[in-house]
Amino acid sequence: VAPFGPNGELGLAEVRTPHIGGIVGFYRMGGDPLNLVAQLDGVTSHPVFSRDLDMGLAGDLDGDGQPELVVFAQPFREVVALRRTEERLLGGRPLAVKQWTT
């Protein structure tokens, strides 16, 4: 939960099916039920068989006042920062993951 909305509205981000297509969904909060407002496939929140299931990170990485969601691109060789706009999700340049050990 972070102010992921284009105008700073609180939103929820989750990675569904992290090992089968890996879809990140952004949901608008406020009211019942949550409303899916943007999604993107090809990401994951953790490697297969990892016990660390909360490897996503949210923060204002570029100093524009809006948080980005940092997740791994499948197949777990790069990380990517995602930012929600009114129309879509924007992804920055993927950064290579040098080595991973569990």
Coordinates of N, CA and C in Angstrom, one line a residue:
V1 N 0.9 -1.2 0.0 CA 0.0 0.0 0.0 C 0.9 1.2 0.0
A2 N 0.7 2.1 -1.0 CA 1.4 3.3 -1.1 C 0.6 4.3 -2.0
P3 N 1.0 5.5 -2.1 CA 0.3 6.5 -2.9 C 0.7 6.3 -4.4
F4 N 0.3 5.1 -5.0 CA 0.6 4.8 -6.3 C -0.2 5.5 -7.4
G5 N -1.3 6.1 -7.0 CA -2.2 6.8 -7.9 C -1.5 7.9 -8.6
P6 N -1.9 8.3 -9.8 CA -1.3 9.4 -10.6 C -1.3 10.7 -9.8
N7 N -2.3 10.9 -8.9 CA -2.4 12.1 -8.2 C -2.2 11.9 -6.7
G8 N -1.4 10.8 -6.4 CA -1.1 10.5 -5.0 C -2.1 9.7 -4.2
E9 N -3.1 9.1 -4.9 CA -4.1 8.3 -4.2 C -3.5 7.0 -3.7
L10 N -4.0 6.6 -2.6 CA -3.5 5.3 -2.0 C -3.9 4.2 -2.9
G11 N -3.0 3.2 -3.1 CA -3.3 2.1 -4.0 C -2.6 0.9 -3.4
L12 N -3.0 -0.3 -3.8 CA -2.4 -1.6 -3.4 C -1.8 -2.2 -4.7
A13 N -0.6 -2.7 -4.5 CA 0.1 -3.4 -5.6 C 0.3 -4.8 -5.2
E14 N 0.1 -5.8 -6.1 CA 0.4 -7.2 -5.8 C 0.9 -7.9 -7.1
V15 N 1.7 -8.9 -6.9 CA 2.1 -9.8 -8.0 C 1.3 -11.1 -7.9
R16 N 0.5 -11.3 -8.9 CA -0.3 -12.5 -8.9 C 0.4 -13.5 -9.8
T17 N 0.3 -14.8 -9.5 CA 0.9 -15.9 -10.2 C 2.4 -15.5 -10.5
P18 N 3.2 -15.3 -9.5 CA 4.6 -14.9 -9.7 C 5.5 -15.8 -10.6
H19 N 5.1 -17.1 -10.7 CA 5.9 -18.1 -11.4 C 5.2 -18.5 -12.7
I20 N 4.0 -18.1 -12.9 CA 3.3 -18.5 -14.2 C 2.8 -17.2 -14.8
G21 N 3.6 -16.5 -15.5 CA 3.2 -15.3 -16.2 C 3.5 -14.0 -15.4
G22 N 3.4 -14.1 -14.1 CA 3.7 -13.0 -13.2 C 3.0 -11.7 -13.6
I23 N 1.9 -11.5 -13.0 CA 1.1 -10.3 -13.4 C 1.1 -9.4 -12.1
V24 N 1.6 -8.1 -12.3 CA 1.5 -7.2 -11.2 C 0.2 -6.4 -11.5
G25 N -0.6 -6.2 -10.4 CA -1.8 -5.5 -10.5 C -1.8 -4.3 -9.5
F26 N -2.3 -3.2 -10.0 CA -2.4 -2.0 -9.1 C -3.9 -1.8 -8.9
Y27 N -4.3 -1.6 -7.7 CA -5.7 -1.5 -7.3 C -6.0 -0.1 -6.6
R28 N -7.1 0.5 -7.0 CA -7.5 1.7 -6.3 C -8.2 1.4 -5.0
M29 N -7.8 2.0 -3.9 CA -8.4 1.8 -2.6 C -9.4 2.8 -2.4
G30 N -10.3 2.5 -1.4 CA -11.4 3.4 -1.1 C -12.7 2.8 -1.6
G31 N -13.5 2.4 -0.8 CA -14.7 1.7 -1.2 C -14.5 0.2 -1.2
D32 N -15.5 -0.5 -1.6 CA -15.5 -1.9 -1.5 C -16.2 -2.4 -2.8
P33 N -15.6 -3.1 -3.6 CA -14.4 -3.8 -3.5 C -13.2 -3.0 -4.1
L34 N -12.0 -3.6 -4.0 CA -10.9 -2.9 -4.6 C -11.1 -2.9 -6.2
N35 N -10.6 -1.9 -6.8 CA -10.8 -1.8 -8.3 C -9.4 -1.9 -9.0
L36 N -9.3 -2.9 -9.8 CA -8.1 -3.1 -10.6 C -8.0 -1.9 -11.6
V37 N -6.9 -1.2 -11.6 CA -6.8 0.0 -12.5 C -5.7 -0.1 -13.5
A38 N -4.7 -1.0 -13.2 CA -3.6 -1.2 -14.2 C -3.0 -2.6 -13.9
Q39 N -2.4 -3.2 -14.9 CA -1.7 -4.4 -14.7 C -0.7 -4.6 -15.8
L40 N 0.3 -5.5 -15.5 CA 1.4 -5.7 -16.5 C 1.9 -7.1 -16.2
D41 N 2.2 -7.9 -17.2 CA 2.7 -9.3 -17.0 C 4.2 -9.3 -17.2
G42 N 4.8 -10.5 -16.9 CA 6.2 -10.7 -17.1 C 7.1 -10.3 -15.9
V43 N 6.5 -10.2 -14.7 CA 7.3 -9.8 -13.5 C 7.1 -10.9 -12.4
T44 N 8.0 -10.8 -11.4 CA 7.8 -11.7 -10.3 C 8.3 -11.0 -9.0
S45 N 7.8 -11.5 -7.9 CA 8.2 -10.9 -6.6 C 9.3 -11.7 -5.9
H46 N 9.6 -12.9 -6.3 CA 10.6 -13.7 -5.7 C 10.9 -14.9 -6.6
P47 N 12.1 -15.5 -6.4 CA 12.4 -16.7 -7.2 C 11.7 -17.9 -6.7
V48 N 11.5 -18.9 -7.6 CA 10.9 -20.2 -7.2 C 11.7 -20.8 -6.0
F49 N 11.0 -21.3 -5.1 CA 11.5 -22.0 -3.9 C 12.1 -21.1 -2.9
S50 N 12.0 -19.8 -3.1 CA 12.5 -18.9 -2.0 C 11.5 -18.8 -0.9
R51 N 12.1 -18.7 0.3 CA 11.2 -18.5 1.5 C 11.0 -17.0 1.7
D52 N 11.7 -16.2 1.0 CA 11.5 -14.7 1.1 C 10.5 -14.3 0.1
L53 N 9.3 -14.1 0.4 CA 8.2 -13.8 -0.5 C 7.9 -12.4 -0.6
D54 N 8.6 -11.5 0.1 CA 8.3 -10.1 0.0 C 9.5 -9.3 -0.5
M55 N 9.9 -9.6 -1.7 CA 11.1 -8.9 -2.2 C 10.8 -7.7 -3.1
G56 N 9.5 -7.4 -3.2 CA 9.2 -6.1 -3.9 C 9.5 -4.9 -3.0
L57 N 9.7 -3.8 -3.7 CA 10.0 -2.6 -2.9 C 9.3 -1.4 -3.6
A58 N 8.8 -0.5 -2.7 CA 8.2 0.7 -3.2 C 8.9 1.9 -2.7
G59 N 9.2 2.9 -3.5 CA 9.8 4.1 -3.0 C 9.9 5.1 -4.2
D60 N 10.1 6.3 -3.8 CA 10.3 7.4 -4.8 C 11.7 7.4 -5.3
L61 N 12.0 6.6 -6.3 CA 13.4 6.4 -6.8 C 13.9 7.6 -7.6
D62 N 13.0 8.3 -8.3 CA 13.5 9.4 -9.2 C 13.2 10.8 -8.7
G63 N 12.7 10.9 -7.4 CA 12.5 12.2 -6.8 C 11.3 13.0 -7.4
D64 N 10.4 12.4 -8.1 CA 9.3 13.1 -8.6 C 8.1 13.2 -7.7
G65 N 8.2 12.6 -6.5 CA 7.1 12.6 -5.5 C 6.1 11.5 -5.6
Q66 N 6.3 10.6 -6.6 CA 5.4 9.4 -6.8 C 6.2 8.2 -6.6
P67 N 5.8 7.2 -5.8 CA 6.6 6.0 -5.6 C 6.5 5.1 -6.9
E68 N 7.6 4.4 -7.1 CA 7.7 3.3 -8.1 C 7.7 2.0 -7.3
L69 N 7.2 1.0 -8.0 CA 7.2 -0.4 -7.5 C 8.4 -1.1 -8.2
V70 N 9.3 -1.6 -7.4 CA 10.5 -2.3 -8.0 C 10.2 -3.8 -7.8
V71 N 10.2 -4.6 -8.9 CA 10.0 -6.0 -8.9 C 11.0 -6.6 -9.9
F72 N 11.1 -7.9 -9.9 CA 12.0 -8.6 -10.8 C 11.2 -8.9 -12.1
A73 N 11.9 -8.7 -13.2 CA 11.4 -9.1 -14.5 C 11.7 -10.6 -14.6
Q74 N 10.7 -11.4 -15.2 CA 11.0 -12.8 -15.4 C 11.9 -12.9 -16.6
P75 N 12.9 -13.8 -16.6 CA 13.0 -14.9 -15.6 C 14.0 -14.6 -14.5
F76 N 13.9 -13.6 -13.8 CA 14.7 -13.3 -12.6 C 16.1 -12.9 -12.9
R77 N 16.3 -12.1 -14.0 CA 17.6 -11.7 -14.3 C 17.8 -10.2 -14.3
E78 N 16.6 -9.5 -14.1 CA 16.6 -8.0 -14.1 C 15.6 -7.5 -13.1
V79 N 15.8 -6.3 -12.6 CA 14.8 -5.6 -11.8 C 14.3 -4.5 -12.6
V80 N 13.0 -4.1 -12.4 CA 12.4 -3.0 -13.1 C 11.6 -2.2 -12.2
A81 N 11.6 -0.9 -12.4 CA 10.8 0.1 -11.5 C 9.5 0.4 -12.4
L82 N 8.4 0.2 -11.8 CA 7.1 0.5 -12.4 C 6.4 1.7 -11.8
R83 N 5.9 2.6 -12.6 CA 5.1 3.8 -12.1 C 3.8 3.9 -12.9
R84 N 2.8 4.1 -12.1 CA 1.4 4.2 -12.7 C 1.1 5.6 -13.1
T85 N 0.6 5.8 -14.3 CA 0.0 7.1 -14.8 C -1.5 6.9 -15.0
E86 N -2.1 7.9 -15.4 CA -3.6 7.9 -15.7 C -3.9 6.8 -16.7
E87 N -3.1 6.6 -17.7 CA -3.4 5.7 -18.8 C -2.8 4.3 -18.7
R88 N -1.6 4.2 -18.0 CA -0.9 2.9 -18.1 C 0.2 2.8 -17.0
L89 N 0.9 1.7 -17.1 CA 2.1 1.5 -16.2 C 3.3 1.8 -17.1
L90 N 4.2 2.5 -16.5 CA 5.5 2.8 -17.2 C 6.6 2.1 -16.5
G91 N 7.5 1.5 -17.2 CA 8.6 0.8 -16.7 C 9.9 1.5 -17.1
G92 N 10.8 1.6 -16.1 CA 12.1 2.2 -16.4 C 13.0 1.2 -17.1
R93 N 14.2 1.6 -17.3 CA 15.2 0.7 -17.9 C 15.5 -0.5 -17.0
P94 N 15.3 -1.7 -17.4 CA 15.6 -2.8 -16.5 C 17.1 -2.8 -16.1
L95 N 17.4 -3.2 -14.9 CA 18.8 -3.3 -14.4 C 19.1 -4.8 -14.1
A96 N 20.2 -5.2 -14.6 CA 20.6 -6.6 -14.5 C 20.9 -7.0 -13.0
V97 N 20.5 -8.2 -12.7 CA 20.8 -8.8 -11.4 C 22.0 -9.6 -11.6
K98 N 23.1 -9.3 -10.8 CA 24.4 -9.9 -11.1 C 24.4 -11.4 -10.7
Q99 N 24.0 -11.7 -9.4 CA 24.0 -13.0 -9.0 C 22.9 -13.2 -7.9
W100 N 22.3 -14.3 -7.8 CA 21.3 -14.6 -6.8 C 21.7 -15.9 -6.0
T101 N 21.7 -15.8 -4.7 CA 21.8 -17.0 -3.9 C 20.7 -17.1 -2.9
T102 N 20.2 -18.3 -2.6 CA 19.1 -18.4 -1.7 C 19.7 -18.9 -0.4

